[in-house]
CSV table of C-alpha atoms in Angstrom, one decimal:
chain,number,residue,atom,x,y,z
P,1,MET,CA,-20.4,10.2,40.4
P,2,LYS,CA,-22.5,11.0,38.3
P,3,LYS,CA,-26.1,9.0,37.8
P,4,VAL,CA,-28.1,9.2,34.9
P,5,LEU,CA,-31.8,7.1,33.6
P,6,ILE,CA,-33.2,7.1,30.2
P,7,LYS,CA,-35.8,6.3,30.5
P,8,ASN,CA,-38.7,4.7,27.5
P,9,ALA,CA,-36.5,4.1,25.4
P,10,LYS,CA,-36.7,2.6,21.6
P,11,ILE,CA,-33.0,0.7,22.1
P,12,VAL,CA,-31.2,-0.7,19.1
P,13,ASN,CA,-28.8,-2.8,19.4
P,14,GLU,CA,-27.3,-5.8,18.4
P,15,GLY,CA,-29.7,-6.0,15.6
P,16,LYS,CA,-32.8,-5.6,18.2
P,17,ILE,CA,-35.2,-2.5,18.7
P,18,THR,CA,-36.2,-3.1,22.1
P,19,ASP,CA,-37.8,-1.4,24.9
P,20,ALA,CA,-36.0,-0.4,27.9
P,21,ASP,CA,-34.5,2.2,31.2
P,22,VAL,CA,-30.5,2.5,30.8
P,23,PHE,CA,-29.2,3.4,34.4
P,24,ILE,CA,-25.7,4.8,34.7
P,25,GLU,CA,-23.1,5.7,37.0
P,26,GLY,CA,-20.0,7.0,37.3
P,27,GLY,CA,-19.9,7.3,33.3
P,28,ILE,CA,-21.0,3.1,32.9
P,29,ILE,CA,-24.1,1.6,32.0
P,30,LEU,CA,-24.7,0.1,35.4
P,31,GLU,CA,-28.8,-2.2,34.0
P,32,ILE,CA,-30.7,-2.2,31.1
P,33,ALA,CA,-34.0,-3.5,31.9
P,34,GLU,CA,-37.7,-3.2,31.0
P,35,SER,CA,-38.6,-1.0,33.7
P,36,ILE,CA,-35.4,1.0,36.4
P,37,SER,CA,-36.9,3.5,39.1
P,38,ALA,CA,-34.7,6.2,40.5
P,39,LYS,CA,-33.2,5.0,43.9
P,40,SER,CA,-32.0,7.9,44.9
P,41,PRO,CA,-32.8,11.9,44.1
P,42,ASP,CA,-29.1,12.7,42.6
P,43,VAL,CA,-30.1,11.0,39.4
P,44,GLN,CA,-30.4,12.3,36.7
P,45,ILE,CA,-34.0,11.5,35.1
P,46,PHE,CA,-34.3,12.1,30.6
P,47,ASP,CA,-37.4,10.7,29.2
P,48,ALA,CA,-37.0,9.2,26.1
P,49,GLU,CA,-40.7,8.7,24.9
P,50,GLY,CA,-40.8,8.7,21.3
P,51,THR,CA,-37.2,8.9,20.7
P,52,HIS,CA,-34.8,6.1,19.5
P,53,LEU,CA,-31.3,4.9,22.2
P,54,LEU,CA,-28.7,4.3,19.5
P,55,PRO,CA,-25.2,3.7,20.7
P,56,GLY,CA,-22.8,6.7,20.0
P,57,VAL,CA,-21.5,6.9,16.4
P,58,ILE,CA,-17.5,6.4,16.2
P,59,ASP,CA,-16.3,7.9,12.9
P,60,ASP,CA,-13.1,5.8,12.4
P,61,GLN,CA,-11.5,8.7,9.8
P,62,VAL,CA,-11.8,12.4,10.6
P,63,HIS,CA,-9.3,15.1,9.5
P,64,PHE,CA,-9.6,17.8,12.6
P,65,ARG,CA,-7.1,20.1,10.8
P,66,GLU,CA,-5.0,20.5,14.4
P,67,PRO,CA,-1.9,21.5,14.7
P,68,GLY,CA,-1.3,24.0,12.1
P,69,LEU,CA,-4.7,24.0,9.4
P,70,THR,CA,-6.7,25.0,12.4
P,71,HIS,CA,-8.0,28.0,9.9
P,72,LYS,CA,-9.9,25.5,8.2
P,73,GLU,CA,-11.1,23.8,11.3
P,74,ASN,CA,-9.8,22.5,14.9
P,75,ILE,CA,-10.1,19.9,17.6
P,76,GLU,CA,-12.1,22.2,19.6
P,77,MET,CA,-14.9,22.8,17.2
P,78,GLY,CA,-14.9,19.6,14.9
P,79,SER,CA,-16.0,17.6,18.1
P,80,LYS,CA,-18.5,20.0,19.1
P,81,ALA,CA,-20.1,19.7,15.2
P,82,ALA,CA,-20.0,15.2,15.9
P,83,VAL,CA,-21.6,15.5,19.2
P,84,ALA,CA,-24.5,17.0,17.0
P,85,GLY,CA,-24.1,14.5,14.8
P,86,GLY,CA,-23.9,11.9,17.2
P,87,ILE,CA,-20.0,11.0,16.8
P,88,THR,CA,-19.3,10.0,20.1
P,89,SER,CA,-15.1,8.7,19.0
P,90,PHE,CA,-13.7,9.9,16.2
P,91,ILE,CA,-10.1,8.5,15.1
P,92,GLU,CA,-8.2,11.4,13.6
P,93,MET,CA,-6.1,11.0,10.6
P,94,PRO,CA,-2.0,12.5,10.7
P,95,ASN,CA,-1.4,14.8,7.6
P,96,THR,CA,-1.5,17.7,10.0
P,97,ILE,CA,1.2,20.5,9.8
P,98,PRO,CA,3.6,19.0,11.4
P,99,GLN,CA,3.3,15.1,10.3
P,100,THR,CA,1.9,13.4,12.6
P,101,THR,CA,5.2,10.6,12.3
P,102,THR,CA,6.8,9.8,15.0
P,103,ILE,CA,5.8,9.3,18.7
P,104,GLU,CA,6.0,12.8,20.0
P,105,LYS,CA,3.5,14.3,17.6
P,106,LEU,CA,0.9,11.8,18.2
P,107,GLU,CA,1.4,12.6,22.0
P,108,ASP,CA,1.2,16.3,21.6
P,109,LYS,CA,-2.5,15.9,19.9
P,110,PHE,CA,-3.3,13.8,22.3
P,111,LYS,CA,-2.8,15.8,24.8
P,112,LEU,CA,-4.5,18.4,22.3
P,113,ALA,CA,-7.7,16.1,22.6
P,114,GLU,CA,-7.7,16.3,26.1
P,115,GLU,CA,-7.9,19.6,26.9
P,116,LYS,CA,-10.4,20.2,23.7
P,117,SER,CA,-12.6,17.7,22.6
P,118,TYR,CA,-15.8,16.9,23.0
P,119,ALA,CA,-15.5,12.8,21.5
P,120,ASN,CA,-14.0,10.9,22.7
P,121,TYR,CA,-10.7,10.6,20.6
P,122,SER,CA,-8.1,8.3,19.1
P,123,PHE,CA,-4.9,9.2,16.1
P,124,MET,CA,-3.7,6.8,13.6
P,125,PHE,CA,0.6,7.4,13.2
P,126,GLY,CA,1.6,8.1,9.5
P,127,GLY,CA,4.1,6.1,7.6
P,128,THR,CA,6.4,8.0,5.5
P,129,ASN,CA,8.8,6.0,2.5
P,130,ASP,CA,11.1,7.3,6.0
P,131,ASN,CA,10.4,6.2,9.6
P,132,LEU,CA,9.6,2.1,9.6
P,133,GLU,CA,11.2,2.8,12.4
P,134,GLU,CA,8.7,5.3,14.8
P,135,ILE,CA,6.4,2.6,13.1
P,136,LEU,CA,7.1,-0.4,15.1
P,137,LYS,CA,7.6,1.7,18.6
P,138,VAL,CA,3.6,2.6,18.1
P,139,ASP,CA,2.1,0.9,21.4
P,140,PRO,CA,-1.0,-0.9,19.2
P,141,LYS,CA,-3.1,-0.9,22.8
P,142,THR,CA,-3.3,3.2,22.6
P,143,THR,CA,-2.8,3.8,19.3
P,144,ALA,CA,-6.0,3.4,16.9
P,145,ALA,CA,-4.4,2.5,13.2
P,146,LEU,CA,-1.3,3.6,10.8
P,147,LYS,CA,-2.2,5.7,7.9
P,148,LEU,CA,-0.9,4.8,4.3
P,149,PHE,CA,-1.8,7.0,1.5
P,150,LEU,CA,-1.0,5.1,-1.4
P,151,GLY,CA,-2.4,8.1,-3.3
P,152,SER,CA,-1.5,11.8,-3.5
P,153,SER,CA,-4.0,14.0,-1.6
P,154,THR,CA,-4.6,16.2,0.0
P,155,GLY,CA,-1.3,17.5,2.9
P,156,ASN,CA,0.5,14.7,0.8
P,157,MET,CA,2.1,12.2,2.8
P,158,LEU,CA,2.1,10.0,-0.8
P,159,VAL,CA,4.0,6.8,0.0
P,160,ASP,CA,5.6,5.0,-3.1
P,161,ASP,CA,8.0,3.4,-2.2
P,162,GLU,CA,7.7,0.1,-3.1
P,163,LYS,CA,10.3,-2.3,-1.0
P,164,ILE,CA,9.3,-0.1,2.2
P,165,LEU,CA,5.6,-0.1,1.6
P,166,GLU,CA,6.3,-4.3,1.7
P,167,GLN,CA,8.3,-3.5,5.3
P,168,ILE,CA,5.9,-1.7,6.7
P,169,PHE,CA,3.1,-4.7,5.7
P,170,SER,CA,5.5,-6.8,7.2
P,171,LYS,CA,6.3,-5.8,9.7
P,172,SER,CA,4.0,-3.0,11.2
P,173,PRO,CA,2.5,-3.7,14.9
P,174,LEU,CA,-0.5,-1.9,14.1
P,175,LEU,CA,-4.4,-2.1,11.6
P,176,ILE,CA,-3.0,-1.0,8.1
P,177,ALA,CA,-5.8,2.2,7.2
P,178,VAL,CA,-5.1,3.1,4.2
P,179,HIS,CA,-6.0,5.4,0.4
P,180,CYS,CA,-5.6,3.9,-2.5
P,181,GLU,CA,-5.8,5.8,-5.4
P,182,ASP,CA,-2.9,4.9,-8.1
P,183,GLU,CA,-0.6,7.7,-8.4
P,184,GLU,CA,0.5,7.1,-11.3
P,185,THR,CA,-2.6,7.0,-13.4
P,186,ILE,CA,-4.2,9.7,-11.3
P,187,GLN,CA,-0.7,12.5,-12.8
P,188,LYS,CA,-1.4,10.5,-16.7
P,189,ASN,CA,-4.5,11.8,-16.8
P,190,LEU,CA,-4.1,15.6,-14.7
P,191,GLN,CA,-1.5,16.0,-17.2
P,192,GLU,CA,-4.2,14.6,-20.8
P,193,TYR,CA,-6.9,16.8,-19.2
P,194,THR,CA,-4.6,20.0,-18.0
P,195,GLU,CA,-3.5,20.2,-21.3
P,196,ARG,CA,-6.7,20.5,-23.1
P,197,TYR,CA,-8.5,23.0,-20.4
P,198,GLY,CA,-5.4,24.4,-18.4
P,199,ASP,CA,-5.9,25.1,-13.7
P,200,ASP,CA,-9.5,25.1,-15.4
P,201,ILE,CA,-10.9,22.4,-16.2
P,202,PRO,CA,-15.4,21.5,-15.7
P,203,ILE,CA,-15.4,19.7,-12.2
P,204,GLU,CA,-17.4,17.1,-14.2
P,205,GLU,CA,-13.7,15.5,-15.3
P,206,HIS,CA,-12.5,14.7,-11.8
P,207,PRO,CA,-14.0,11.2,-11.9
P,208,ASN,CA,-12.4,11.0,-14.9
P,209,ILE,CA,-8.7,11.4,-13.2
P,210,ARG,CA,-9.4,10.5,-10.3
P,211,SER,CA,-11.0,7.3,-12.7
P,212,GLU,CA,-11.6,3.9,-11.6
P,213,GLU,CA,-8.8,2.7,-13.1
P,214,ALA,CA,-6.4,5.1,-10.5
P,215,CYS,CA,-8.9,3.9,-7.3
P,216,TYR,CA,-9.0,-1.0,-8.6
P,217,LYS,CA,-5.0,-0.4,-9.2
P,218,SER,CA,-4.0,0.6,-5.7
P,219,SER,CA,-7.1,-1.5,-4.0
P,220,SER,CA,-5.7,-4.3,-5.7
P,221,ARG,CA,-2.1,-4.1,-5.0
P,222,ALA,CA,-3.0,-3.1,-1.6
P,223,VAL,CA,-5.2,-6.2,-0.8
P,224,ALA,CA,-2.5,-8.5,-2.8
P,225,LEU,CA,0.3,-6.7,-0.7
P,226,ALA,CA,-2.2,-7.5,3.2
P,227,LYS,CA,-2.2,-11.5,1.4
P,228,LYS,CA,1.2,-11.8,0.9
P,229,THR,CA,2.5,-10.3,4.6
P,230,GLY,CA,-0.6,-11.5,6.4
P,231,ALA,CA,-0.8,-7.2,7.5
P,232,ARG,CA,-4.2,-6.6,9.7
P,233,LEU,CA,-5.6,-3.7,6.3
P,234,HIS,CA,-8.5,-1.5,6.5
P,235,VAL,CA,-9.8,0.2,2.5
P,236,PHE,CA,-10.2,3.2,3.4
P,237,HIS,CA,-13.4,4.8,1.4
P,238,VAL,CA,-14.3,2.9,-0.9
P,239,SER,CA,-15.7,4.5,-3.7
P,240,THR,CA,-16.4,1.7,-7.2
P,241,GLU,CA,-18.3,-0.8,-7.8
P,242,LYS,CA,-15.5,-2.5,-9.4
P,243,GLU,CA,-13.4,-2.9,-5.8
P,244,LEU,CA,-16.2,-4.6,-4.7
P,245,SER,CA,-14.9,-7.4,-5.7
P,246,LEU,CA,-11.5,-7.3,-3.3
P,247,PHE,CA,-13.3,-8.0,-0.4
P,248,SER,CA,-15.7,-11.4,1.1
P,249,ASN,CA,-18.5,-11.6,3.1
P,250,LYS,CA,-18.2,-14.9,4.3
P,251,LYS,CA,-16.4,-14.4,7.3
P,252,LYS,CA,-17.7,-12.2,10.2
P,253,LEU,CA,-15.9,-9.0,10.7
P,254,LYS,CA,-13.9,-9.9,13.6
P,255,ASP,CA,-12.0,-12.6,11.8
P,256,LYS,CA,-11.4,-10.5,9.1
P,257,LYS,CA,-7.9,-9.6,7.9
P,258,ILE,CA,-8.8,-7.4,5.4
P,259,THR,CA,-12.1,-4.6,5.2
P,260,ALA,CA,-13.8,-2.0,4.1
P,261,GLU,CA,-15.8,1.1,4.6
P,262,VAL,CA,-17.9,3.5,2.2
P,263,CYS,CA,-18.2,7.0,2.7
P,264,ILE,CA,-21.0,9.1,3.6
P,265,HIS,CA,-20.0,11.4,0.3
P,266,HIS,CA,-20.2,8.0,-1.6
P,267,LEU,CA,-23.5,7.0,-1.3
P,268,TRP,CA,-25.5,10.4,-0.8
P,269,PHE,CA,-24.0,12.2,-4.1
P,270,ASN,CA,-22.6,11.4,-7.7
P,271,ASP,CA,-21.4,12.6,-10.4
P,272,SER,CA,-24.6,14.0,-11.3
P,273,ASP,CA,-24.2,16.5,-8.7
P,274,TYR,CA,-21.3,17.9,-10.0
P,275,LYS,CA,-23.0,20.5,-12.2
P,276,LYS,CA,-25.3,22.0,-9.0
P,277,LYS,CA,-22.8,21.8,-6.4
P,278,GLY,CA,-19.4,22.1,-7.6
P,279,THR,CA,-16.1,21.7,-6.1
P,280,LEU,CA,-17.4,21.8,-3.0
P,281,ILE,CA,-17.7,17.7,-3.2
P,282,LYS,CA,-14.2,17.0,-4.7
P,283,TRP,CA,-13.4,14.5,-2.9
P,284,ASN,CA,-10.6,11.9,-3.2
P,285,PRO,CA,-11.6,9.5,-4.4
P,286,ALA,CA,-14.3,11.3,-6.7
P,287,VAL,CA,-17.3,10.7,-6.2
P,288,LYS,CA,-17.8,8.9,-9.4
P,289,THR,CA,-21.3,6.8,-11.3
P,290,LYS,CA,-25.0,6.6,-10.4
P,291,LYS,CA,-24.2,3.3,-11.1
P,292,ASP,CA,-21.8,3.1,-9.0
P,293,GLN,CA,-23.4,4.1,-6.1
P,294,GLU,CA,-26.0,2.3,-5.5
P,295,ALA,CA,-23.7,-0.6,-5.8
P,296,LEU,CA,-21.6,1.0,-2.5
P,297,MET,CA,-25.4,0.4,-0.9
P,298,LYS,CA,-25.8,-2.8,-2.0
P,299,ALA,CA,-22.5,-4.2,-0.8
P,300,LEU,CA,-22.7,-1.9,2.8
P,301,ASN,CA,-26.3,-4.6,2.9
P,302,ASN,CA,-25.1,-7.6,2.1
P,303,ASP,CA,-21.0,-6.9,4.6
P,304,LEU,CA,-18.9,-6.3,1.4
P,305,LEU,CA,-18.6,-3.4,3.0
P,306,ASP,CA,-17.8,-3.0,6.9
P,307,VAL,CA,-18.2,0.4,8.2
P,308,VAL,CA,-19.2,3.8,7.6
P,309,ALA,CA,-17.2,7.0,8.1
P,310,THR,CA,-17.2,10.4,7.0
P,311,ASP,CA,-13.6,11.2,6.0
P,312,HIS,CA,-14.4,14.7,7.4
P,313,ALA,CA,-11.9,17.0,5.9
P,314,PRO,CA,-12.7,20.7,5.8
P,315,HIS,CA,-11.5,23.7,3.7
P,316,THR,CA,-12.9,26.9,4.3
P,317,LYS,CA,-15.0,27.9,1.2
P,318,GLU,CA,-13.0,30.3,-0.7
P,319,GLU,CA,-10.5,27.6,-0.6
P,320,LYS,CA,-12.6,25.0,-2.4
P,321,LYS,CA,-14.0,27.6,-4.8
P,322,ASN,CA,-10.9,28.8,-6.6
P,323,VAL,CA,-10.5,26.7,-10.0
P,324,TYR,CA,-10.2,22.9,-10.2
P,325,THR,CA,-6.7,22.8,-10.1
P,326,LYS,CA,-6.1,24.7,-6.8
P,327,ALA,CA,-9.5,23.5,-5.5
P,328,PRO,CA,-8.3,20.9,-2.5
P,329,SER,CA,-10.5,17.3,-1.8
P,330,GLY,CA,-12.5,17.2,1.0
P,331,GLY,CA,-16.0,18.7,2.9
P,332,PRO,CA,-17.2,18.6,6.2
P,333,LEU,CA,-19.5,15.5,7.1
P,334,VAL,CA,-19.8,14.9,10.6
P,335,GLN,CA,-23.0,16.9,11.7
P,336,HIS,CA,-24.9,15.8,8.6
P,337,SER,CA,-23.4,11.4,8.6
P,338,LEU,CA,-26.0,10.5,11.2
P,339,ALA,CA,-29.1,12.6,9.9
P,340,ALA,CA,-28.2,11.3,6.2
P,341,MET,CA,-28.0,7.6,6.9
P,342,LEU,CA,-31.2,8.3,8.6
P,343,GLN,CA,-32.4,9.2,5.2
P,344,PHE,CA,-31.9,6.3,4.1
P,345,TYR,CA,-33.7,4.4,6.6
P,346,HIS,CA,-36.7,6.9,5.6
P,347,GLN,CA,-36.0,6.0,1.9
P,348,GLU,CA,-36.2,1.9,2.8
P,349,LYS,CA,-32.6,1.8,1.9
P,350,ILE,CA,-30.8,0.4,5.0
P,351,SER,CA,-32.7,-0.4,8.4
P,352,LEU,CA,-32.2,1.5,11.4
P,353,GLU,CA,-30.2,-1.8,12.5
P,354,LYS,CA,-27.8,-2.3,10.2
P,355,ILE,CA,-27.0,1.7,10.5
P,356,VAL,CA,-26.3,0.5,13.9
P,357,GLU,CA,-24.1,-1.8,13.1
P,358,LYS,CA,-21.8,-0.4,10.4
P,359,MET,CA,-21.7,3.1,12.6
P,360,CYS,CA,-21.5,1.7,15.6
P,361,HIS,CA,-21.2,-1.8,16.5
P,362,ASN,CA,-18.7,-2.7,13.6
P,363,PRO,CA,-16.2,0.2,13.7
P,364,ALA,CA,-15.9,-0.8,17.5
P,365,ILE,CA,-15.2,-4.9,16.5
P,366,LEU,CA,-13.0,-3.3,13.6
P,367,PHE,CA,-10.5,-1.6,15.6
P,368,GLN,CA,-10.9,-3.7,19.3
P,369,ILE,CA,-12.2,-0.6,21.1
P,370,LYS,CA,-12.6,-1.2,24.5
P,371,ASP,CA,-16.0,-1.7,25.7
P,372,ARG,CA,-18.0,1.1,23.5
P,373,GLY,CA,-20.1,0.7,20.3
P,374,PHE,CA,-22.5,-1.4,21.8
P,375,ILE,CA,-25.4,-0.9,24.5
P,376,ARG,CA,-24.6,-3.3,26.5
P,377,GLU,CA,-23.9,-3.4,31.0
P,378,GLY,CA,-20.1,-2.4,31.4
P,379,TYR,CA,-19.9,-0.6,29.0
P,380,LYS,CA,-18.6,3.4,28.5
P,381,ALA,CA,-22.7,5.2,28.1
P,382,ASP,CA,-21.5,6.9,25.3
P,383,LEU,CA,-25.3,7.2,23.8
P,384,VAL,CA,-27.3,9.0,21.1
P,385,LEU,CA,-31.0,9.4,21.3
P,386,VAL,CA,-32.7,10.5,18.2
P,387,ASP,CA,-36.0,11.7,17.1
P,388,LEU,CA,-37.0,10.1,13.8
P,389,ASN,CA,-39.6,12.6,13.5
P,390,ALA,CA,-38.6,15.2,13.8
P,391,PRO,CA,-37.7,17.8,10.1
P,392,TRP,CA,-35.2,20.0,10.1
P,393,SER,CA,-33.1,22.1,7.6
P,394,VAL,CA,-29.8,22.3,6.9
P,395,GLN,CA,-29.0,25.8,7.2
P,396,ALA,CA,-25.9,28.3,7.6
P,397,ASP,CA,-26.5,29.5,11.3
P,398,ASN,CA,-27.4,25.8,12.6
P,399,ILE,CA,-23.3,25.0,10.4
P,400,GLN,CA,-21.7,23.7,13.5
P,401,TYR,CA,-18.4,23.8,11.8
P,402,LYS,CA,-15.4,26.1,11.8
P,403,CYS,CA,-15.4,26.1,8.1
P,404,GLY,CA,-18.9,27.3,8.5
P,405,TRP,CA,-20.3,25.6,5.0
P,406,SER,CA,-22.0,21.9,4.5
P,407,PRO,CA,-22.4,20.1,1.6
P,408,PHE,CA,-26.0,19.1,3.0
P,409,GLU,CA,-26.7,23.1,2.8
P,410,GLY,CA,-30.5,23.4,1.6
P,411,VAL,CA,-31.3,19.6,2.5
P,412,THR,CA,-34.5,18.8,5.3
P,413,PHE,CA,-33.1,15.5,7.3
P,414,LYS,CA,-36.6,14.0,8.5
P,415,SER,CA,-34.3,12.7,12.7
P,416,ARG,CA,-32.2,14.6,14.3
P,417,VAL,CA,-30.4,14.0,16.6
P,418,THR,CA,-31.8,15.2,20.2
P,419,HIS,CA,-29.9,14.2,23.1
P,420,THR,CA,-25.3,12.6,22.9
P,421,PHE,CA,-23.9,11.7,26.3
P,422,VAL,CA,-20.7,11.2,26.6
P,423,ASN,CA,-19.3,8.3,29.6
P,424,GLY,CA,-22.4,9.4,30.5
P,425,ASN,CA,-22.6,13.1,30.5
P,426,LEU,CA,-24.6,15.7,28.4
P,427,VAL,CA,-22.8,17.1,26.3
P,428,TYR,CA,-26.1,17.6,23.0
P,429,ARG,CA,-29.0,19.0,23.8
P,430,ASN,CA,-31.8,20.4,20.6
P,431,PHE,CA,-29.5,21.9,18.9
P,432,LYS,CA,-27.8,23.0,22.2
P,433,HIS,CA,-24.2,22.0,23.5
P,434,GLN,CA,-23.7,21.9,27.0
P,435,ALA,CA,-20.6,23.4,29.1
P,436,PHE,CA,-17.8,22.7,28.9
P,437,ALA,CA,-16.0,19.8,30.2
P,438,PRO,CA,-13.3,17.4,29.8
P,439,VAL,CA,-15.2,14.6,30.2
P,440,ALA,CA,-14.3,12.5,26.4
P,441,GLU,CA,-11.8,10.3,27.1
P,442,ARG,CA,-8.3,8.4,25.0
P,443,LEU,CA,-9.7,5.0,23.3
P,444,GLN,CA,-8.1,2.6,24.8
P,445,PHE,CA,-8.0,-0.6,22.4
P,446,ASP,CA,-7.5,-4.6,23.5
P,447,ARG,CA,-4.9,-6.2,21.2
């Protein structure tokens, strides 16, 4: 049983920053105290002086593209990039090839992750217009959630039958996570801009095609349906100020039936960045205005938005460089999401405690993940050490993604991840991964 002692840590956890040591054995945090001595010679000691110790980040929305799209990304490379960014657990999406819309295909993905993943893992089951029977078979204790695409996106799994949708909301044993964009509005806008420009639509028009109206119309419909049926609803990647009116901060997260998240790219970029970044920052939903961007950060701080995620969705640079109608939406983010949030801390836009709440604690609470997301005795030792004063620049030679590029290339971050522990095992240290061993675990859920 491996023993690890982290000395002299500044622990950021549950709304406080405290000085303490942390002792780990067998992948579990056994003791947190002001001073702990190594009780035997087989204890591996890490001196955390000058760094902050955070719970491992839990990313509730990634696309690791396996199976079927592994020229873009795969579980091994995606999870390696994740732990380099301080993410110790991920929840992956169902729009792979084949789609994860049967119990058999879901279990196939769990087997792949068991063999390859550097980070703890779970998967969302995919809903379609015709797989309600399969949805009802999914075990809520071993699967993260049900994912519904209410607007088409890359790897289309559009659920657009209103009667089926209401049945799913009424009967699903799982939390329902939704991509909300109104398909009719998008197609109408796309036709208008295609008639004007052909396939080579200026990327600056993307937020006019994937518009505020498309987002709000779909989100408001999903929220209304959740209220009607009593379904537990989580709205992915909110991108507009208008949508914030649909959510509440009057209850604690554990008591909310309707929750929402924001993604790194909607906090970092706005529509002025299309000119420089082009289709590299083409996402669905689209990056919108500076006013939207600022409203999202405010809503994150005042708890209208509950979680920060990435929607990590890589494509090759060649694919992204196509003309507008052929360039896929999505980009790689897991390696840089925590560094980006820490940059906002340096800019005094958000506190360290709030970053940990939104990236570590709240995903664990929202998905009822067992024994993770906090630095507590008896919990799994998923931990990250960060140096807040160790500037580094994102360059081609330090990008971990299989696709080989990042929308942050050229950015200098003030903070960096120095160590990542998964179940008490050091998996990443100072820009280097440790030798791979199958230490990651399938997430379990207290439901």
